[in-house]
Coordinates of C-alpha atoms in Angstrom, one line a residue:
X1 CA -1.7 16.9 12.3
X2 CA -2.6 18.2 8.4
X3 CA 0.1 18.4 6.5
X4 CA 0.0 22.4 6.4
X5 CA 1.1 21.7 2.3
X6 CA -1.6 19.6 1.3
X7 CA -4.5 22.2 0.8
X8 CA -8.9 21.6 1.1
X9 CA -10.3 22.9 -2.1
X10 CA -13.0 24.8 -0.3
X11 CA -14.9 26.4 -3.2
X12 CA -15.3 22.5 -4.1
X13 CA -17.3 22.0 -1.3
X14 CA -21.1 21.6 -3.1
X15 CA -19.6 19.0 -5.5
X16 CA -18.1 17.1 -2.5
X17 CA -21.9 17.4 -0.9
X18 CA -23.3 15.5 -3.6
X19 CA -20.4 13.3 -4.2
X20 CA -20.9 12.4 -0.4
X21 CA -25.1 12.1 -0.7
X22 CA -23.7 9.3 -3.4
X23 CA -21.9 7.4 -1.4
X24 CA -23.6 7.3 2.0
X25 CA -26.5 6.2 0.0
X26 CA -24.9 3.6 -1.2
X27 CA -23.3 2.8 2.4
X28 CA -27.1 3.0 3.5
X29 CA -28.3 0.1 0.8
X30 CA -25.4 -2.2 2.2
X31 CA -26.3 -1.5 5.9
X32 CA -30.3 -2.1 5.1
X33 CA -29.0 -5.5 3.1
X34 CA -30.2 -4.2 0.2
X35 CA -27.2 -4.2 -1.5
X36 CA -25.7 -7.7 0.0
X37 CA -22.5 -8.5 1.3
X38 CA -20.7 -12.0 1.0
X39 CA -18.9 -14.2 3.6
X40 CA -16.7 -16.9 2.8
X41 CA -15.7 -19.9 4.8
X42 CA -12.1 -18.8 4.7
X43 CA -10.8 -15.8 7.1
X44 CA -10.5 -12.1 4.6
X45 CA -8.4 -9.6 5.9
X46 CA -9.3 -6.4 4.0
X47 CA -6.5 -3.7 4.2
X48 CA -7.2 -0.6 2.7
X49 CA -7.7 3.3 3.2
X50 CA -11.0 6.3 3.2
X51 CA -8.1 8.6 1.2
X52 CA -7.0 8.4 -2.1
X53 CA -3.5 8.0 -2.7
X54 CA -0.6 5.9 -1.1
X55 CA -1.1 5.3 3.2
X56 CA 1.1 2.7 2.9
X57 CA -1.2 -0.2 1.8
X58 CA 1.5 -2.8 0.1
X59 CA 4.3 -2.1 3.0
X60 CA 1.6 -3.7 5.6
X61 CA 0.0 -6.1 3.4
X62 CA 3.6 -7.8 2.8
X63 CA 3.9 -7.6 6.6
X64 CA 1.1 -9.5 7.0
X65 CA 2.4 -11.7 4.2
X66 CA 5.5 -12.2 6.4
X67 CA 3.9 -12.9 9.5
X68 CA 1.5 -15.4 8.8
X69 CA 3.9 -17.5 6.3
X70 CA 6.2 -17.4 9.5
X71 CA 3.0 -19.2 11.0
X72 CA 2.9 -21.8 8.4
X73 CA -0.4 -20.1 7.0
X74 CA -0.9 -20.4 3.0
X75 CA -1.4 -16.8 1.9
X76 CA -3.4 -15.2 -1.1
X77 CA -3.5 -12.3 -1.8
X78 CA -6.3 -10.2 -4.1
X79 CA -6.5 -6.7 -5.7
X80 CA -8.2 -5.0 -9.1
X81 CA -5.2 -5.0 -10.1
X82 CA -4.9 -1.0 -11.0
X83 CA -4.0 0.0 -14.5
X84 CA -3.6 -3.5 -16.0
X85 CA -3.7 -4.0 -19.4
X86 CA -6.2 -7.6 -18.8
X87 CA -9.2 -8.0 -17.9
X88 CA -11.4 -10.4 -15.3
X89 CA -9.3 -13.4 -13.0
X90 CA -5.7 -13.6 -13.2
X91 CA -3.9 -16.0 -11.5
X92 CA -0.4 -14.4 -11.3
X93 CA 2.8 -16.3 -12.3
X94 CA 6.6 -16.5 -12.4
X95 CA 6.4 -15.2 -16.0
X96 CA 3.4 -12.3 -15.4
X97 CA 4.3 -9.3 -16.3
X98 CA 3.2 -6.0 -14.7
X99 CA 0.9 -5.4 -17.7
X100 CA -1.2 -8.4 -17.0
X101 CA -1.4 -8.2 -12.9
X102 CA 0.0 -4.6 -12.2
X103 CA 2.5 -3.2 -10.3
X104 CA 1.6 -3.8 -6.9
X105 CA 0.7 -7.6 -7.2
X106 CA 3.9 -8.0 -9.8
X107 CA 6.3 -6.7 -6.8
X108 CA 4.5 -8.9 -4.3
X109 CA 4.5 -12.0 -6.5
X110 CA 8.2 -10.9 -6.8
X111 CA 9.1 -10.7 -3.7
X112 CA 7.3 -13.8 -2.2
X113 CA 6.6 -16.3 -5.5
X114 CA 5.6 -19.0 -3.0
X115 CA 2.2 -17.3 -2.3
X116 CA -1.0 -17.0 -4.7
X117 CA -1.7 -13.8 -6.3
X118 CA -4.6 -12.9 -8.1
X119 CA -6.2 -10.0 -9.6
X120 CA -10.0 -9.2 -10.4
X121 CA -12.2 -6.3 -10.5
X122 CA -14.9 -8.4 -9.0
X123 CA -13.6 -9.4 -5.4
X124 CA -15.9 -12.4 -4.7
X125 CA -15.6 -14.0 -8.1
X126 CA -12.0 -13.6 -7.3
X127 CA -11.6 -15.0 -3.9
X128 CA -13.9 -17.9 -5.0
X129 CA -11.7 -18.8 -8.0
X130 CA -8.9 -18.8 -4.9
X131 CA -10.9 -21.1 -2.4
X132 CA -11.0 -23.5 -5.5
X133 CA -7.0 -24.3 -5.3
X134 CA -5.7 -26.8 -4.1
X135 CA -1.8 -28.3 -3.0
X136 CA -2.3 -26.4 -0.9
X137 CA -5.7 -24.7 -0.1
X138 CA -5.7 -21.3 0.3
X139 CA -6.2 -20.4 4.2
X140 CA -6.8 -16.8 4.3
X141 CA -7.1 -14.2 1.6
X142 CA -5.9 -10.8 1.9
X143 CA -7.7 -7.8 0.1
X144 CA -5.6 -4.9 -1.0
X145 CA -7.6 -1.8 -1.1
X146 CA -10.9 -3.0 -0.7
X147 CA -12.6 -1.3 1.9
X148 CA -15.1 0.5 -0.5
X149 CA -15.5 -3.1 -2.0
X150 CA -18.5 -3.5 0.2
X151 CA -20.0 -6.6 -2.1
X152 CA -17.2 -8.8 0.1
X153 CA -17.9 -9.0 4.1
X154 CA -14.4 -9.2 5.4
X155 CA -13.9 -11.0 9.1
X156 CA -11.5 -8.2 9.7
X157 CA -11.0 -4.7 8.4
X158 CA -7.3 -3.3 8.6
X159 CA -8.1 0.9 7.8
X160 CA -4.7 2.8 7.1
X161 CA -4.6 6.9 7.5
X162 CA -1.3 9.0 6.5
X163 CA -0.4 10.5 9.9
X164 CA 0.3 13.8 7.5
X165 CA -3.2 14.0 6.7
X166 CA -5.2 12.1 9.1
X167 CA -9.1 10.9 8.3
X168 CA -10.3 13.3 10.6
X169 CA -8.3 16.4 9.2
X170 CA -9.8 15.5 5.6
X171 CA -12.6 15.7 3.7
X172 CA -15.2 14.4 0.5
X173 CA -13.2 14.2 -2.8
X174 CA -13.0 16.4 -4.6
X175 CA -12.2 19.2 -2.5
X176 CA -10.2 16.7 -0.4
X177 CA -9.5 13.1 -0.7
X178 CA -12.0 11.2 0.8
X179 CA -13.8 8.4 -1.1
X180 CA -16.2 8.7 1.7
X181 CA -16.8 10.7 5.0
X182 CA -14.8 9.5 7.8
X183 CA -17.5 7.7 9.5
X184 CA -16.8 5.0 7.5
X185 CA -13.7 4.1 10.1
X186 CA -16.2 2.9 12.4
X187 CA -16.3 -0.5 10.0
X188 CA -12.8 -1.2 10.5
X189 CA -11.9 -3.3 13.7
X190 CA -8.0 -2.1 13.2
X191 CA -6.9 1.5 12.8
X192 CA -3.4 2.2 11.9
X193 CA -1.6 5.8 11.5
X194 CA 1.1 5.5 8.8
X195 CA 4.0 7.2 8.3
X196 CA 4.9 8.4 11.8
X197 CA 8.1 10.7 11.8
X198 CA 10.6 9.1 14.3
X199 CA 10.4 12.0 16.1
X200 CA 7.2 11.8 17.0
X201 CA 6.5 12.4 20.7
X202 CA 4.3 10.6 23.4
X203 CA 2.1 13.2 24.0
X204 CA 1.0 13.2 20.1
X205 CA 0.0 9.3 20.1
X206 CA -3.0 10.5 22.9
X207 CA -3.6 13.8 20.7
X208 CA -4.5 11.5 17.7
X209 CA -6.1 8.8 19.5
X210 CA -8.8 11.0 20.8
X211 CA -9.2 13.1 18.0
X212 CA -9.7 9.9 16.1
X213 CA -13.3 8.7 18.1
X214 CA -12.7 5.2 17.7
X215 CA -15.2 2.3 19.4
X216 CA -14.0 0.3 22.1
X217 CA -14.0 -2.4 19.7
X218 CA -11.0 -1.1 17.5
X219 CA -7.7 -1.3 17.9
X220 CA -5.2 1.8 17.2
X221 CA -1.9 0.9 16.2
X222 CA 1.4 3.5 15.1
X223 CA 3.9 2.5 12.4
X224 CA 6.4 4.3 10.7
X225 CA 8.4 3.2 7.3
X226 CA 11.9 1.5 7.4
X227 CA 13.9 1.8 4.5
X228 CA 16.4 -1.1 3.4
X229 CA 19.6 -1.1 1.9
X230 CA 20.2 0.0 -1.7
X231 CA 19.7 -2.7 -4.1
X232 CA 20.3 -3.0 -8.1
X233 CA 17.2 -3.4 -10.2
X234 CA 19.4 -5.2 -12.7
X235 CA 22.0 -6.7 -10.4
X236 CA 24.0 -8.6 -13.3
X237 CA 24.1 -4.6 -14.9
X238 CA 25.5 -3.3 -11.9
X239 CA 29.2 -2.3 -11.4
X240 CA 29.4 -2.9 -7.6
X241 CA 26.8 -2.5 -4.0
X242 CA 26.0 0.9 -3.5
X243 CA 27.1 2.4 0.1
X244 CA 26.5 6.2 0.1
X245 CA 29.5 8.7 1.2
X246 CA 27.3 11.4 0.9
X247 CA 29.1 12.6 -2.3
X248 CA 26.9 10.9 -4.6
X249 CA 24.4 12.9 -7.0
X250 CA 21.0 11.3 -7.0
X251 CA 18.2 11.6 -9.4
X252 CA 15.2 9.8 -7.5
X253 CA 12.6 9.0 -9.9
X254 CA 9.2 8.4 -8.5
X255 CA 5.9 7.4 -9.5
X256 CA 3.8 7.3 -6.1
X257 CA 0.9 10.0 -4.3
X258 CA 3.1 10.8 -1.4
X259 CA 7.1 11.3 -2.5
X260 CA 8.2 13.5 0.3
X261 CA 8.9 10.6 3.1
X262 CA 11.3 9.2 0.5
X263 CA 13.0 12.3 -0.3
X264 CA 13.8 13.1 2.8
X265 CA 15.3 9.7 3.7
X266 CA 17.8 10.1 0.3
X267 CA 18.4 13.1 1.4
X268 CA 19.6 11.4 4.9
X269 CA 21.8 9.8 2.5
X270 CA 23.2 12.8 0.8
X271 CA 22.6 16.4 -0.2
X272 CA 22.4 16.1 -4.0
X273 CA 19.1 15.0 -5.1
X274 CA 17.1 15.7 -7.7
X275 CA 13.6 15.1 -7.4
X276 CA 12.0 13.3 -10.8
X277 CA 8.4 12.7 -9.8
X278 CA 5.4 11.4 -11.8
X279 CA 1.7 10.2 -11.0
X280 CA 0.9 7.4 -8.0
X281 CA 0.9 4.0 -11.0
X282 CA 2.9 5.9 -13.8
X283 CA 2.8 4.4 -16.6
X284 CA 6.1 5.3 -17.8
X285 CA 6.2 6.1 -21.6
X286 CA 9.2 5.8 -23.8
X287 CA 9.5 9.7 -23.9
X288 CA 9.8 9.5 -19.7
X289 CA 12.3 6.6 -20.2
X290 CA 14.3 9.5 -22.8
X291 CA 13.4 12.3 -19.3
X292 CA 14.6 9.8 -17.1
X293 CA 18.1 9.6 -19.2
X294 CA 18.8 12.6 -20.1
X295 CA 18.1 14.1 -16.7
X296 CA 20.5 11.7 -15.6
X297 CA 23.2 12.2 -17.7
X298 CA 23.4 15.9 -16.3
X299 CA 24.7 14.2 -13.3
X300 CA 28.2 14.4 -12.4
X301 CA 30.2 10.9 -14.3
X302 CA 31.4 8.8 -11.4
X303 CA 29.2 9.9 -9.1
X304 CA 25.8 9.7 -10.1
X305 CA 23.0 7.0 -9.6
X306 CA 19.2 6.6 -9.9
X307 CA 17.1 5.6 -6.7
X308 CA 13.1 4.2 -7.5
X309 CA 10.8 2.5 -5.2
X310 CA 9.8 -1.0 -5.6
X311 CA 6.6 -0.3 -7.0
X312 CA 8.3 2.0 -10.0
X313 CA 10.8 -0.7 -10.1
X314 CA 8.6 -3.1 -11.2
X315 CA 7.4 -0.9 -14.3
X316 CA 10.5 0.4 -15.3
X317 CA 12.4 -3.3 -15.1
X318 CA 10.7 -4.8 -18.4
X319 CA 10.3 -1.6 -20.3
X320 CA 11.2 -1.9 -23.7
X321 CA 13.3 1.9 -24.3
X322 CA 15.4 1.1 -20.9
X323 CA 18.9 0.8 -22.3
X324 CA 22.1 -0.3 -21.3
X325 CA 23.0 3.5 -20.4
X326 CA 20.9 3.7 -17.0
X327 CA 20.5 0.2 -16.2
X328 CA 24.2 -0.3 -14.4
X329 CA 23.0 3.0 -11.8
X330 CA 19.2 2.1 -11.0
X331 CA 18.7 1.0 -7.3
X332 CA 15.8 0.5 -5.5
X333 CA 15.0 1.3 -1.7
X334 CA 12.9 -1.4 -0.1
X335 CA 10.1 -0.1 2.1
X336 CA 8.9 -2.2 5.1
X337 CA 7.0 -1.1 8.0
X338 CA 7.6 -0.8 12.0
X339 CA 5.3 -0.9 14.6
X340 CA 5.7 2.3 17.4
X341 CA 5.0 1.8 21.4
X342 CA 5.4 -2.1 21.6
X343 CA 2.8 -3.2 19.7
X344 CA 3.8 -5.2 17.1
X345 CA 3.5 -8.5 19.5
X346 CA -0.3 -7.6 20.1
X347 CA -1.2 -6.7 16.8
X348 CA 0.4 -9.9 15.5
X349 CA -1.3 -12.0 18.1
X350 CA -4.7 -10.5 16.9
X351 CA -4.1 -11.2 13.6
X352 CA -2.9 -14.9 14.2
X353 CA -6.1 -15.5 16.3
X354 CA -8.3 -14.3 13.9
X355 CA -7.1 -16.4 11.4
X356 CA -6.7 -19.8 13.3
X357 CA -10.5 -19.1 14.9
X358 CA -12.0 -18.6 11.7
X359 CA -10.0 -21.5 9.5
X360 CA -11.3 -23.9 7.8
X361 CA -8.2 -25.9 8.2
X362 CA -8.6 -27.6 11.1
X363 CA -5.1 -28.1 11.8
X364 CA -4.7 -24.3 11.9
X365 CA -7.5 -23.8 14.1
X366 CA -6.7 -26.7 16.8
X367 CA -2.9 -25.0 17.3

């Protein structure tokens, strides 16, 4: 299933030896308690990833976000909080910006401002500042991208791999992308494959689920991206909804590890696209603001437009050399995730009774 354009560095190979006698020593001292790992009294759902680069971590965290405030479960949510400009605890708030959380926790405090979100580098510091809340408590903290964050014991482990490039078909950074070998899986109690083409044929789901080895104690689950309708990052800018006629010129501007899904799903939407694409958590300088503009003003007038992701969205919104020029024709295409084969009822039953077992709010645990 490798993606036949994402290459193995193979004359990397000794460096990722000793990159990977690094890390399953490390792996060791946790699983010898040398190195100790905390519990908390609250239920942690970890989601993250072996691979560097984007698996689709937010898209499932803010479906579990969804699914358990449709449960009338208070939600928290904790990352790093990559490339923020602050440092240590950060309680986000309506007026964060994405230099002081980032731009994954700003879009999710965006798009559900009813929930907690916090950032810190040091996991359990954070998720104890988090139990501390109250009106109302928190009753289960979710962890995005910490499944190398071994210091926290998570009651359930949610492990994401890009069904481009699954864990199996990879290998040690740096001559793949690894953080460590694919042995680690076997922590996870949930394996999901990301990204799955919606083409993808019956006989591949038994392919990958035995090349994959899990234990009979994980669950493998199949889910796929669905793409929203167009919407206008500055809606009060904007001339009128977009609905593509398939005459439209499109520069799609990009800041994330893996843009080809999305090009290909513009490109559902018309034939004109021109492909802008920067680092996974650009931070867009004012010089890429002047790229940005002037690559768009090659575009035909009258037809042309700008399409970002959420996550670019949310640096791009505030920045400072955005001017009135491009903000009328900037739209963003919301991401969410689908479940494949009929599991999304079992999945979200599993992750409902982990939570209610485990609360600490016995309300919760008595329905």
């Amino acid at each position: 299933m490798r993606d036949a354009s994402v290459k193995i560095h193979h004359w990397l190979y000794p460096l990722s030896w000793l990159y990977g006698i690094g890390v399953c020593l490390r792996n060791k001292l946790f699983d010898w308690g040398w190195l100790r790992s905390k519990s908390f009294d609250v239920p942690v759902i970890c989601v993250g990833n072996l691979a560097v680069g984007g698996t689709g971590k937010t898209p499932h965290t803010e479906y579990l976000i969804r699914l358990l405030q449709h449960a009338g479960i208070n939600v928290a949510t904790l990352s790093r909080g990559y490339k923020r400009k602050s440092k240590g605890y950060v309680l986000a708030t309506a007026g964060s910006s994405v230099q002081q959380i980032g731009d994954e926790p700003y879009q999710i405090k965006s798009k559900f401002p009813d929930i907690r979100v916090a950032v810190d580098e040091n996991r359990c510091h954070g998720i104890g500042q988090l139990l501390e809340l109250k009106n109302p408590a928190v009753d289960v903290v979710l962890l995005d991208d910490a499944f190398q964050h071994r210091h926290v014991k998570a009651g359930m482990n949610i492990l994401l791999t890009d069904y481009h490039r699954l864990l199996c078909d990879d290998v040690l950074l740096p001559a793949g992308r690894l953080r460590e070998p694919a042995s680690g899986k076997n922590r996870a109690q949930i394996v999901i494959v990301t990204k799955c083409p919606d083409n993808i044929k019956p006989i591949d789901f038994n392919i990958i689920t035995k090349r994959l080895h899990l234990y009979p104690y994980q669950q493998l689950y199949f889910s796929r991206f669905r793409y929203g309708s167009l919407m206008p990052l500055f809606p009060e800018k904007a001339k009128k909804r977009i609905s593509c006629t398939g005459d439209e010129q499109v520069l799609l501007v990009t800041g994330i590890a893996s843009p080809a899904p999305l090009v290909e799903e513009v490109k559902s939407y018309t034939s004109h696209v021109s492909l802008l694409a920067f680092g996974d958590h650009h931070d867009f300088s004012t010089k890429d603001v002047q790229l940005i503009e002037e690559r768009f003003l090659q575009l035909t007038e009258g037809k042309r437009l700008i399409i970002t992701t959420e996550k670019d969205a949310a640096r791009l919104k505030s920045h400072p050399a955005l001017g009135g020029v491009l903000k009328p024709y900037i739209y963003v295409l919301p991401i969410e995730i689908e479940f494949l084969q009929n599991q999304q009822y079992i999945f979200n039953q599993n992750i409902i009774g982990y939570v209610r077992t485990y609360s600490r709010n016995r309300s919760l645990s008595e329905r």
